[in-house]
Amino acid sequence: MQASYVHGAHSLPLIGDTVGVHLDRIAERYPDRDALVIPHQCVRWSWRQLRERADRLAAGLLGVGLDPGDRIGIWSQNRAEWVLTQFATAKAGLVMVNINPAYRRAELEYALAKVGCRALILAPGFKSSDYLGMLRDLVPELDGAAPGELRSAKLPELRHVIRLGHESTPGMLDFDTVAQCATPADMARLHDVARTLQFDDPVNIQFTSGTTGAPKGATLTHHNILNNGFFIGEAMRLTERDRLCIPVPLYHCFGMVLGNLACMTHGAAMVYPGEGFDAGAVLATVQAERCTALHGVPTMFIALLDHPEFASFDLGSLRTGIMAGSPCPMEVMQRVIRQMHMDEITIAYGMTETSPVSFQTSVDDPLACRVGTVGRIHPHLEVKIVDADGRVVPRGDTGELLTRGYSVMLGYWGDDERTREAIDAAGWMHTGDLATLDADGYCRIVGRAKDMVIRGGENIYPREVEEFLYRHPKVLDVQCVGVPDPKYGEELCACIVLRPGEHADADEIRAFCQGQIAHYKIPRYIRFVDGFPMTVTGKIQKFMLRKEAADELGLHT
């Protein structure tokens, strides 16, 4: 019997650098090649220029009073300042905390407080979100504070707020000024700090929710994300001649690791087509910049293919890229290969806690493997599939996927109990995903043990939304499930039991959510029910609830 265990033995060693040191190496190797191209910001920086700007920003951050180990949040759409912050914080020994651009006030407060952010870099706003307004509502002391001397009742650790844009706001530093004010002494300190940093130091915190409630801060090291980015790029066969179009959000591992770090470790160009996803802008940017690679979730590729002017764009430069976030329909993959020239597109699978990628298809895998599987194990990692008793199952049998190796996070920030629940004594990360391994080592994800809903590449954790809806005074009980959707793959459905004598409608429930939780977490469907299907032991049968909801709504795959 062949066991469901694989390890990624590989001839290429792991990289023993910090992110900052490796950026320096790449800038020395490819000084004049394009590093960052953002047409809407008129940015076209070489690797030498990007390193110089990152160094000045890193020194400036130390100069305003931040110290290695301090947490600094970034709440912004895809912009040059985001990638500068990513590399500058790594060089300064700071821990960058990714804040989802869709977050609202309550989520922002939780994230900043949970990890004790000392500083926050934010854009003025994005789409319908007024970031400045939300922060000033949360921290009214800002208006009367001198920059760098904030004292907030709700966020006692927060001292510095740094804003993007050309205008100024009371109590806040201007982003450009931070770098411009870096002194020779600040630069000298930066060089001293660089000599003390270790690749196992934390460099990034990303919030990921769980079925037990509030979001958790997955804490990742230089070693975690630098090596994952490198081997992701290797799977795509990236070189310094490649130009990767990155329309996926940078706050997520997809943008900052599969995008930015895959490029940085290979000297390839990072190309941002816009602040958020826009199909027309992506197509125009690929054509204008002769991009050779493109990332996206399946819904993005569908939007590109269905764009009314798709046929007018020359996409002949494309070769590879990554489709991830949710399963890819065979028809979509065939169209991407045939109509977008992406013969070498790959599929990747992972989770934030594993930096993120554990499995990836190769550029020459058969089409069936690039649709029906998530590929084979990444280099230097181990995976086993286990049953409910923790025993490794035979190849082909379904069980929970566990990952071990360099990519596993340090833990959840400030939450030892949840860390121990996720990472066992032998170092295995329990993913909660149900999977199989075939005889050739290809992995299939067949279910989600924790009922996570994936809406167009965004992970929605029902318990988090349920706990928020419990705050509504009319809600007695609530269960959220995913139901089929032709565009997003899944949509969230909230099944609500109202308190006796109360009446409510769907609009009232949605209005309660507006501005408090991210838009993609607001349930598309709301059912009012008398109760939930239960086992004889009183456990809610979510699979039955999903079926009932889909039947009632007429939604079927």
Coordinates of C-alpha atoms in Angstrom, one line a residue:
M1 CA 0.0 0.0 0.0
Q2 CA 1.3 3.4 -1.0
A3 CA 0.8 6.0 1.8
S4 CA -0.6 9.5 1.2
Y5 CA 2.7 11.2 2.1
V6 CA 4.9 13.2 -0.2
H7 CA 8.0 15.3 0.3
G8 CA 9.6 17.9 -2.1
A9 CA 13.2 16.7 -2.4
H10 CA 15.0 19.2 -4.6
S11 CA 18.5 20.0 -5.9
L12 CA 18.0 23.8 -5.3
P13 CA 18.7 24.8 -1.7
L14 CA 16.6 27.1 0.4
I15 CA 17.6 30.7 0.4
G16 CA 19.2 31.8 3.7
D17 CA 18.7 35.6 3.2
T18 CA 16.3 38.1 4.7
V19 CA 14.0 39.8 2.2
G20 CA 16.1 43.0 2.4
V21 CA 19.4 41.2 1.7
H22 CA 17.9 39.4 -1.2
L23 CA 16.5 42.6 -2.7
D24 CA 20.0 44.0 -2.5
R25 CA 21.4 41.0 -4.4
I26 CA 18.8 41.3 -7.1
A27 CA 19.4 45.0 -7.5
E28 CA 23.1 44.3 -7.9
R29 CA 22.4 41.6 -10.4
Y30 CA 19.8 43.4 -12.5
P31 CA 20.2 47.1 -11.7
D32 CA 18.7 48.5 -14.8
R33 CA 16.0 46.1 -15.6
D34 CA 12.4 47.1 -14.9
A35 CA 11.3 46.2 -11.4
L36 CA 8.0 48.0 -11.0
V37 CA 5.7 49.4 -13.7
I38 CA 2.4 51.1 -12.7
P39 CA 1.0 53.1 -15.7
H40 CA -1.7 54.9 -13.8
Q41 CA 0.9 56.3 -11.3
C42 CA 3.5 57.0 -14.1
V43 CA 5.9 54.7 -12.2
R44 CA 8.7 52.8 -14.0
W45 CA 11.4 52.0 -11.6
S46 CA 14.5 49.8 -12.1
W47 CA 15.6 47.4 -9.4
R48 CA 18.3 49.9 -8.5
Q49 CA 15.7 52.6 -8.1
L50 CA 13.3 50.4 -6.2
R51 CA 16.1 49.4 -3.7
E52 CA 17.2 53.1 -3.2
R53 CA 13.6 54.2 -2.6
A54 CA 13.0 51.3 -0.2
D55 CA 16.2 52.1 1.7
R56 CA 15.2 55.8 2.1
L57 CA 11.7 54.8 3.3
A58 CA 13.2 52.2 5.7
A59 CA 15.5 54.8 7.2
G60 CA 12.7 57.3 7.4
L61 CA 10.5 54.9 9.3
L62 CA 13.3 54.3 11.8
G63 CA 13.9 58.1 11.9
V64 CA 10.3 58.9 13.0
G65 CA 10.8 56.6 16.0
L66 CA 9.8 53.1 15.0
D67 CA 12.0 50.2 16.2
P68 CA 12.8 46.7 14.8
G69 CA 10.0 44.4 15.9
D70 CA 7.3 47.1 15.8
R71 CA 4.1 46.3 13.9
I72 CA 3.1 48.7 11.1
G73 CA -0.2 48.3 9.3
I74 CA -0.8 49.1 5.7
W75 CA -4.4 49.8 4.5
S76 CA -4.3 50.6 0.8
Q77 CA -5.2 49.4 -2.6
N78 CA -2.5 48.3 -5.1
R79 CA -0.1 51.2 -5.4
A80 CA 3.7 51.8 -5.6
E81 CA 3.6 52.8 -1.9
W82 CA 2.4 49.3 -1.0
V83 CA 5.4 47.5 -2.5
L84 CA 7.8 50.2 -1.1
T85 CA 6.3 49.5 2.3
Q86 CA 6.7 45.8 1.8
F87 CA 10.4 46.0 1.2
A88 CA 11.2 49.0 3.5
T89 CA 9.6 47.3 6.5
A90 CA 11.6 44.2 5.8
K91 CA 14.8 46.2 5.7
A92 CA 14.0 48.1 8.9
G93 CA 13.1 44.9 10.8
L94 CA 9.5 46.1 11.2
V95 CA 6.6 43.7 10.9
M96 CA 4.2 44.7 8.1
V97 CA 0.5 44.0 8.9
N98 CA -1.7 43.6 5.9
I99 CA -5.1 45.3 6.3
N100 CA -7.8 44.2 3.8
P101 CA -8.9 47.2 1.7
A102 CA -12.5 46.0 2.2
Y103 CA -12.3 46.2 6.0
R104 CA -14.7 48.5 7.8
R105 CA -14.3 50.3 11.1
A106 CA -14.9 47.3 13.4
E107 CA -12.5 45.1 11.5
L108 CA -9.8 47.8 11.4
E109 CA -10.1 48.3 15.1
Y110 CA -9.8 44.6 15.8
A111 CA -6.8 44.1 13.5
L112 CA -4.8 47.1 14.8
A113 CA -5.5 46.3 18.5
K114 CA -4.8 42.5 18.1
V115 CA -1.2 42.9 17.1
G116 CA -0.5 46.2 18.8
C117 CA 0.3 48.3 15.7
R118 CA 2.6 51.1 16.4
A119 CA 2.0 52.8 13.1
L120 CA -0.5 52.7 10.2
I121 CA 0.0 53.7 6.6
L122 CA -3.2 54.3 4.8
A123 CA -4.7 55.6 1.6
P124 CA -7.3 58.3 1.9
G125 CA -9.9 55.9 0.6
F126 CA -10.7 53.3 -2.0
K127 CA -14.0 52.8 -4.0
S128 CA -16.8 53.3 -1.5
S129 CA -14.5 53.2 1.6
D130 CA -13.5 56.4 3.3
Y131 CA -10.4 55.2 5.2
L132 CA -9.6 58.6 6.7
G133 CA -13.2 59.0 7.9
M134 CA -13.3 55.6 9.5
L135 CA -9.9 56.1 11.2
R136 CA -10.8 59.5 12.5
D137 CA -14.1 58.1 13.8
L138 CA -12.2 55.3 15.6
V139 CA -9.4 57.6 16.8
P140 CA -10.9 61.1 17.4
E141 CA -7.6 62.1 19.2
L142 CA -5.9 62.3 15.8
D143 CA -7.2 65.8 15.0
G144 CA -5.5 67.3 18.0
A145 CA -2.3 65.2 18.0
A146 CA 1.1 66.2 16.7
P147 CA 2.4 63.7 14.1
G148 CA 4.1 60.8 15.9
E149 CA 2.6 61.7 19.3
L150 CA -0.8 60.1 19.0
R151 CA -2.4 58.8 22.2
S152 CA -5.5 56.9 21.5
A153 CA -7.9 55.4 24.1
K154 CA -9.1 52.6 21.8
L155 CA -5.6 51.9 20.3
P156 CA -3.1 52.6 23.0
E157 CA -0.1 51.3 21.0
L158 CA -0.7 53.4 18.0
R159 CA 1.6 56.4 17.7
H160 CA 2.1 57.1 14.0
V161 CA -0.4 57.5 11.2
I162 CA 1.1 58.0 7.7
R163 CA -1.2 58.9 4.9
L164 CA -0.8 58.6 1.1
G165 CA -1.7 61.3 -1.4
H166 CA -0.9 64.9 -2.0
E167 CA -3.0 66.5 0.7
S168 CA -2.3 66.6 4.4
T169 CA -4.5 65.6 7.4
P170 CA -4.1 66.8 11.0
G171 CA -2.2 64.4 13.2
M172 CA -0.8 62.4 10.2
L173 CA 2.6 62.3 8.5
D174 CA 2.8 62.5 4.7
F175 CA 4.2 59.3 3.2
D176 CA 6.6 61.0 0.9
T177 CA 7.9 63.2 3.7
V178 CA 9.0 60.2 5.8
A179 CA 11.5 59.1 3.1
Q180 CA 12.6 62.6 2.3
C181 CA 13.4 63.4 5.9
A182 CA 15.7 60.4 6.4
T183 CA 19.0 61.7 7.7
P184 CA 22.5 60.2 7.2
A185 CA 22.3 59.0 10.8
D186 CA 19.0 57.2 10.0
M187 CA 20.7 55.6 7.0
A188 CA 23.6 54.5 9.2
R189 CA 21.2 53.0 11.7
L190 CA 19.4 51.1 8.9
H191 CA 22.7 49.5 8.0
D192 CA 23.3 48.6 11.6
V193 CA 19.8 47.1 11.9
A194 CA 20.3 45.1 8.7
R195 CA 23.3 43.3 10.3
T196 CA 21.2 42.1 13.2
L197 CA 18.2 40.8 11.3
Q198 CA 17.8 37.0 11.0
F199 CA 15.8 35.2 8.3
D200 CA 13.6 33.5 11.0
D201 CA 12.5 36.9 12.3
P202 CA 8.8 37.8 11.7
V203 CA 8.3 40.1 8.8
N204 CA 4.6 40.0 8.0
I205 CA 1.2 39.4 9.7
Q206 CA -1.8 38.5 7.6
F207 CA -5.3 38.1 9.1
T208 CA -7.1 34.9 8.3
S209 CA -10.4 33.9 9.9
G210 CA -11.4 30.6 11.4
T211 CA -14.5 28.8 12.2
T212 CA -14.1 29.7 15.9
G213 CA -14.7 33.4 15.4
A214 CA -12.4 36.4 15.3
P215 CA -9.7 36.7 12.7
K216 CA -6.2 35.4 13.5
G217 CA -2.9 37.1 12.7
A218 CA -0.8 34.5 10.9
T219 CA 2.8 35.6 11.5
L220 CA 5.2 34.9 8.7
T221 CA 9.0 35.1 8.6
H222 CA 11.5 36.3 5.9
H223 CA 12.4 32.6 5.4
N224 CA 8.7 31.7 4.9
I225 CA 7.7 34.1 2.2
L226 CA 11.1 34.6 0.5
N227 CA 11.5 31.0 -0.3
N228 CA 7.9 30.4 -1.2
G229 CA 8.0 33.3 -3.6
F230 CA 11.2 31.9 -5.1
F231 CA 9.9 28.4 -5.7
I232 CA 6.6 29.7 -7.0
G233 CA 8.6 31.6 -9.6
E234 CA 10.6 28.5 -10.4
A235 CA 7.5 26.6 -11.1
M236 CA 6.5 29.3 -13.6
R237 CA 10.1 29.3 -15.0
L238 CA 10.4 33.0 -14.4
T239 CA 13.5 34.9 -15.5
E240 CA 14.6 38.5 -15.5
R241 CA 13.0 38.8 -19.0
D242 CA 9.5 38.1 -17.7
R243 CA 6.9 40.8 -16.9
L244 CA 4.2 39.7 -14.6
C245 CA 0.8 41.5 -14.6
I246 CA -0.5 41.6 -11.0
P247 CA -4.2 42.5 -10.8
V248 CA -4.8 40.5 -7.6
P249 CA -4.8 42.4 -4.3
L250 CA -1.4 43.0 -2.6
Y251 CA -2.8 42.7 0.9
H252 CA -3.3 38.9 0.2
C253 CA -0.5 36.4 -0.3
F254 CA -1.5 36.1 -3.9
G255 CA -0.3 39.6 -4.7
M256 CA 2.6 40.0 -2.3
V257 CA 4.2 36.5 -2.4
L258 CA 3.0 34.8 -5.7
G259 CA 3.3 38.3 -7.3
N260 CA 5.9 40.6 -5.8
L261 CA 8.3 38.0 -4.3
A262 CA 8.1 35.6 -7.2
C263 CA 9.2 38.6 -9.4
M264 CA 11.8 39.9 -6.9
T265 CA 13.6 36.6 -6.5
H266 CA 14.0 36.3 -10.3
G267 CA 14.5 39.9 -11.3
A268 CA 11.2 39.9 -13.2
A269 CA 9.1 43.1 -13.6
M270 CA 6.1 43.6 -11.4
V271 CA 3.3 45.3 -13.4
Y272 CA 0.2 46.7 -11.7
P273 CA -2.7 47.4 -14.1
G274 CA -4.7 49.4 -11.6
E275 CA -5.6 50.0 -8.0
G276 CA -8.3 47.3 -8.1
F277 CA -9.3 44.7 -10.7
D278 CA -10.7 46.2 -14.0
A279 CA -10.8 43.8 -16.9
G280 CA -10.3 46.5 -19.5
A281 CA -7.2 47.9 -17.7
V282 CA -5.7 44.4 -17.4
L283 CA -6.1 43.7 -21.1
A284 CA -4.7 47.1 -22.1
T285 CA -1.7 46.8 -19.7
V286 CA -0.8 43.3 -20.9
Q287 CA -0.8 44.6 -24.4
A288 CA 1.1 47.8 -23.8
E289 CA 3.7 46.4 -21.4
R290 CA 4.1 43.1 -23.3
C291 CA 3.5 41.1 -20.2
T292 CA 4.6 37.5 -20.3
A293 CA 2.7 36.4 -17.2
L294 CA -0.7 37.1 -15.6
H295 CA -2.2 36.1 -12.2
G296 CA -5.8 35.9 -11.3
V297 CA -8.7 34.0 -9.7
P298 CA -11.0 32.2 -12.1
T299 CA -13.6 34.9 -12.0
M300 CA -11.0 37.4 -13.2
F301 CA -10.1 35.3 -16.1
I302 CA -13.8 34.9 -17.0
A303 CA -14.2 38.7 -16.9
L304 CA -11.2 39.1 -19.2
L305 CA -12.4 36.5 -21.7
D306 CA -16.0 38.0 -21.7
H307 CA -14.8 41.6 -22.1
P308 CA -16.7 43.1 -25.1
E309 CA -13.4 44.3 -26.6
F310 CA -11.4 41.2 -25.8
A311 CA -10.7 40.3 -29.4
S312 CA -9.1 43.8 -30.1
F313 CA -6.2 43.3 -27.6
D314 CA -2.9 41.6 -28.6
L315 CA -2.1 39.2 -25.8
G316 CA 0.5 37.3 -27.8
S317 CA 3.2 38.1 -25.3
L318 CA 1.6 36.0 -22.5
R319 CA 3.1 32.7 -21.6
T320 CA 2.5 31.8 -18.0
G321 CA 0.8 32.9 -14.8
I322 CA -1.2 31.4 -11.9
M323 CA -4.8 30.7 -11.5
A324 CA -5.7 30.1 -7.9
G325 CA -8.3 30.9 -5.2
S326 CA -11.0 28.5 -6.3
P327 CA -11.4 25.6 -8.6
C328 CA -11.1 26.3 -12.3
P329 CA -13.7 25.0 -14.7
M330 CA -12.2 23.0 -17.6
E331 CA -13.9 25.3 -20.2
V332 CA -12.3 28.4 -18.7
M333 CA -8.8 26.8 -18.6
Q334 CA -9.2 25.8 -22.2
R335 CA -10.2 29.3 -23.3
V336 CA -7.3 30.9 -21.3
I337 CA -4.8 28.6 -23.0
R338 CA -6.3 29.0 -26.5
Q339 CA -7.4 32.6 -26.5
M340 CA -4.9 34.2 -24.1
H341 CA -1.9 32.2 -25.3
M342 CA -1.1 31.1 -21.7
D343 CA 0.1 27.6 -22.6
E344 CA 2.2 27.5 -19.5
I345 CA -0.4 28.7 -16.9
T346 CA -0.2 27.0 -13.5
I347 CA -2.6 26.2 -10.7
A348 CA -1.5 26.7 -7.1
Y349 CA -2.9 25.7 -3.7
G350 CA -2.1 26.7 -0.2
M351 CA -3.1 28.8 2.8
T352 CA -1.9 32.0 4.4
E353 CA -0.4 30.0 7.3
T354 CA 1.9 28.2 4.9
S355 CA 3.2 31.3 3.1
P356 CA 1.0 30.3 1.1
V357 CA 1.7 27.7 -1.6
S358 CA 2.1 24.0 -0.9
F359 CA 1.2 22.5 -4.2
Q360 CA 1.5 23.8 -7.8
T361 CA 1.2 22.4 -11.3
S362 CA 4.2 22.7 -13.6
V363 CA 4.1 24.6 -16.9
D364 CA 4.1 21.3 -18.9
D365 CA 1.6 19.3 -16.9
P366 CA -1.3 17.9 -19.0
L367 CA -4.5 20.1 -19.1
A368 CA -6.4 17.5 -17.0
C369 CA -3.9 17.9 -14.2
R370 CA -4.1 21.7 -14.3
V371 CA -7.9 21.5 -13.9
G372 CA -8.6 18.4 -11.8
T373 CA -5.7 18.8 -9.4
V374 CA -3.6 21.5 -7.7
G375 CA -0.4 19.9 -8.8
R376 CA 2.4 18.3 -6.9
I377 CA 4.2 19.2 -3.7
H378 CA 6.5 22.2 -3.6
P379 CA 10.2 21.8 -3.0
H380 CA 11.4 21.3 0.5
L381 CA 7.9 20.7 1.9
E382 CA 6.1 17.6 3.3
V383 CA 2.4 16.8 3.1
K384 CA 0.5 13.9 4.5
I385 CA -3.2 13.1 4.3
V386 CA -4.7 11.7 7.5
D387 CA -7.9 10.3 8.8
A388 CA -9.9 11.4 11.9
D389 CA -7.5 9.5 14.1
G390 CA -4.4 11.2 12.6
R391 CA -3.3 8.1 10.7
V392 CA -1.9 8.4 7.2
V393 CA -4.5 7.1 4.6
P394 CA -3.7 5.1 1.5
R395 CA -3.2 6.9 -1.8
G396 CA -6.6 7.9 -3.3
D397 CA -8.4 8.0 0.1
T398 CA -9.8 11.2 1.4
G399 CA -8.5 12.8 4.6
E400 CA -7.3 16.1 6.1
L401 CA -4.2 17.7 4.4
L402 CA -1.3 18.5 6.8
T403 CA 1.8 20.5 5.7
R404 CA 5.2 20.6 7.3
G405 CA 8.4 22.5 6.4
Y406 CA 10.0 25.9 6.0
S407 CA 6.7 27.5 4.9
V408 CA 4.8 26.9 8.1
M409 CA 4.1 30.2 10.0
L410 CA 5.6 31.0 13.4
G411 CA 2.0 31.0 14.8
Y412 CA -1.0 33.2 15.3
W413 CA 0.1 36.5 16.9
G414 CA -0.7 36.6 20.6
D415 CA -2.7 33.4 20.5
D416 CA -0.8 30.4 21.7
E417 CA -3.9 28.3 22.1
R418 CA -5.0 28.6 18.5
T419 CA -1.5 28.1 17.4
R420 CA -1.3 24.8 19.2
E421 CA -4.6 23.8 17.7
A422 CA -3.3 24.5 14.2
I423 CA 0.4 23.3 14.4
D424 CA 0.9 20.0 16.3
A425 CA 3.8 18.9 18.3
A426 CA 5.5 17.3 15.3
G427 CA 5.3 20.6 13.3
W428 CA 2.4 19.7 11.1
M429 CA 0.1 22.5 10.0
H430 CA -3.5 21.2 10.0
T431 CA -5.1 22.9 7.0
G432 CA -8.7 21.8 7.6
D433 CA -9.0 20.9 3.9
L434 CA -10.0 17.5 2.7
A435 CA -7.8 16.1 -0.1
T436 CA -6.5 13.1 -1.9
L437 CA -3.1 12.2 -3.3
D438 CA -2.9 10.0 -6.4
A439 CA -0.1 7.5 -7.3
D440 CA 1.9 10.2 -9.1
G441 CA 1.7 12.7 -6.2
Y442 CA -1.0 15.0 -7.7
C443 CA -3.3 16.5 -5.1
R444 CA -7.0 17.0 -5.3
I445 CA -8.9 19.3 -2.9
V446 CA -12.2 17.6 -2.4
G447 CA -13.8 19.6 0.4
R448 CA -13.4 22.0 3.2
A449 CA -13.6 20.4 6.6
K450 CA -14.4 23.7 8.3
D451 CA -17.1 24.8 5.9
M452 CA -15.2 27.8 4.5
V453 CA -16.9 29.6 1.6
I454 CA -14.8 30.7 -1.3
R455 CA -16.5 33.6 -3.2
G456 CA -14.6 34.5 -6.3
G457 CA -11.3 33.8 -4.6
E458 CA -12.2 35.6 -1.3
N459 CA -12.3 33.3 1.7
I460 CA -15.4 33.7 3.9
Y461 CA -15.5 32.0 7.2
P462 CA -19.1 31.5 8.2
R463 CA -18.5 31.6 12.0
E464 CA -17.0 35.2 11.7
V465 CA -20.2 36.4 9.9
E466 CA -22.4 34.5 12.2
E467 CA -20.9 36.0 15.3
F468 CA -21.4 39.5 13.8
L469 CA -25.0 38.8 13.0
Y470 CA -25.6 37.6 16.5
R471 CA -25.2 41.2 17.5
H472 CA -28.5 42.1 15.8
P473 CA -31.1 42.5 18.5
K474 CA -33.7 40.5 16.5
V475 CA -31.4 37.5 15.8
L476 CA -31.8 34.5 18.0
D477 CA -29.7 32.1 16.0
V478 CA -27.9 32.1 12.7
Q479 CA -26.0 29.7 10.5
C480 CA -24.1 30.8 7.3
V481 CA -23.5 28.4 4.4
G482 CA -22.2 28.6 0.9
V483 CA -24.6 28.1 -2.0
P484 CA -23.7 27.6 -5.7
D485 CA -23.2 30.7 -7.9
P486 CA -22.3 30.7 -11.6
K487 CA -20.1 33.8 -11.4
Y488 CA -18.4 33.6 -8.0
G489 CA -18.5 29.8 -7.5
E490 CA -20.2 30.3 -4.2
E491 CA -22.2 33.0 -2.5
L492 CA -23.0 33.3 1.2
C493 CA -26.4 32.5 2.5
A494 CA -27.4 33.4 6.1
C495 CA -30.2 31.2 7.7
I496 CA -31.6 33.2 10.6
V497 CA -33.9 32.2 13.4
L498 CA -35.6 35.4 14.8
R499 CA -36.4 36.0 18.4
P500 CA -40.0 35.2 19.4
G501 CA -42.4 38.0 18.3
E502 CA -39.8 39.8 16.1
H503 CA -40.1 40.5 12.4
A504 CA -37.3 41.4 9.9
D505 CA -36.5 41.3 6.2
A506 CA -33.4 40.7 4.2
D507 CA -32.8 44.4 3.6
E508 CA -32.8 45.2 7.3
I509 CA -30.2 42.5 7.9
R510 CA -28.0 43.7 5.1
A511 CA -28.2 47.3 6.3
F512 CA -27.0 46.1 9.7
C513 CA -23.9 44.8 8.0
Q514 CA -23.1 47.7 5.7
G515 CA -20.0 49.6 6.8
Q516 CA -19.3 47.2 9.6
I517 CA -18.0 44.1 7.8
A518 CA -16.3 43.8 4.3
H519 CA -18.8 43.9 1.4
Y520 CA -17.9 40.4 0.3
K521 CA -18.9 39.0 3.7
I522 CA -22.4 40.4 3.6
P523 CA -24.7 37.5 2.8
R524 CA -26.1 37.6 -0.7
Y525 CA -29.0 35.5 0.4
I526 CA -30.9 35.7 3.7
R527 CA -33.4 33.0 4.7
F528 CA -35.6 33.2 7.8
V529 CA -36.1 29.7 9.3
D530 CA -37.7 28.1 12.3
G531 CA -34.7 26.0 13.1
F532 CA -31.8 24.0 11.7
P533 CA -31.4 20.3 10.8
M534 CA -29.7 18.5 13.7
T535 CA -28.1 15.2 14.5
V536 CA -29.4 13.2 17.4
T537 CA -26.6 14.6 19.5
G538 CA -27.6 18.2 18.7
K539 CA -24.9 19.1 16.1
I540 CA -26.1 21.3 13.3
Q541 CA -25.9 19.5 9.9
K542 CA -24.5 22.2 7.7
F543 CA -24.5 20.0 4.6
M544 CA -28.3 19.6 5.0
L545 CA -28.7 23.3 5.6
R546 CA -26.7 24.0 2.3
K547 CA -29.0 21.6 0.4
E548 CA -32.1 23.1 1.8
A549 CA -31.0 26.6 1.0
A550 CA -29.9 25.7 -2.5
D551 CA -33.2 23.9 -3.2
E552 CA -35.3 26.8 -1.8
L553 CA -33.3 29.4 -3.8
G554 CA -33.2 27.2 -7.0
L555 CA -29.4 27.2 -7.0
H556 CA -27.7 24.1 -8.3
T557 CA -24.3 23.4 -9.8

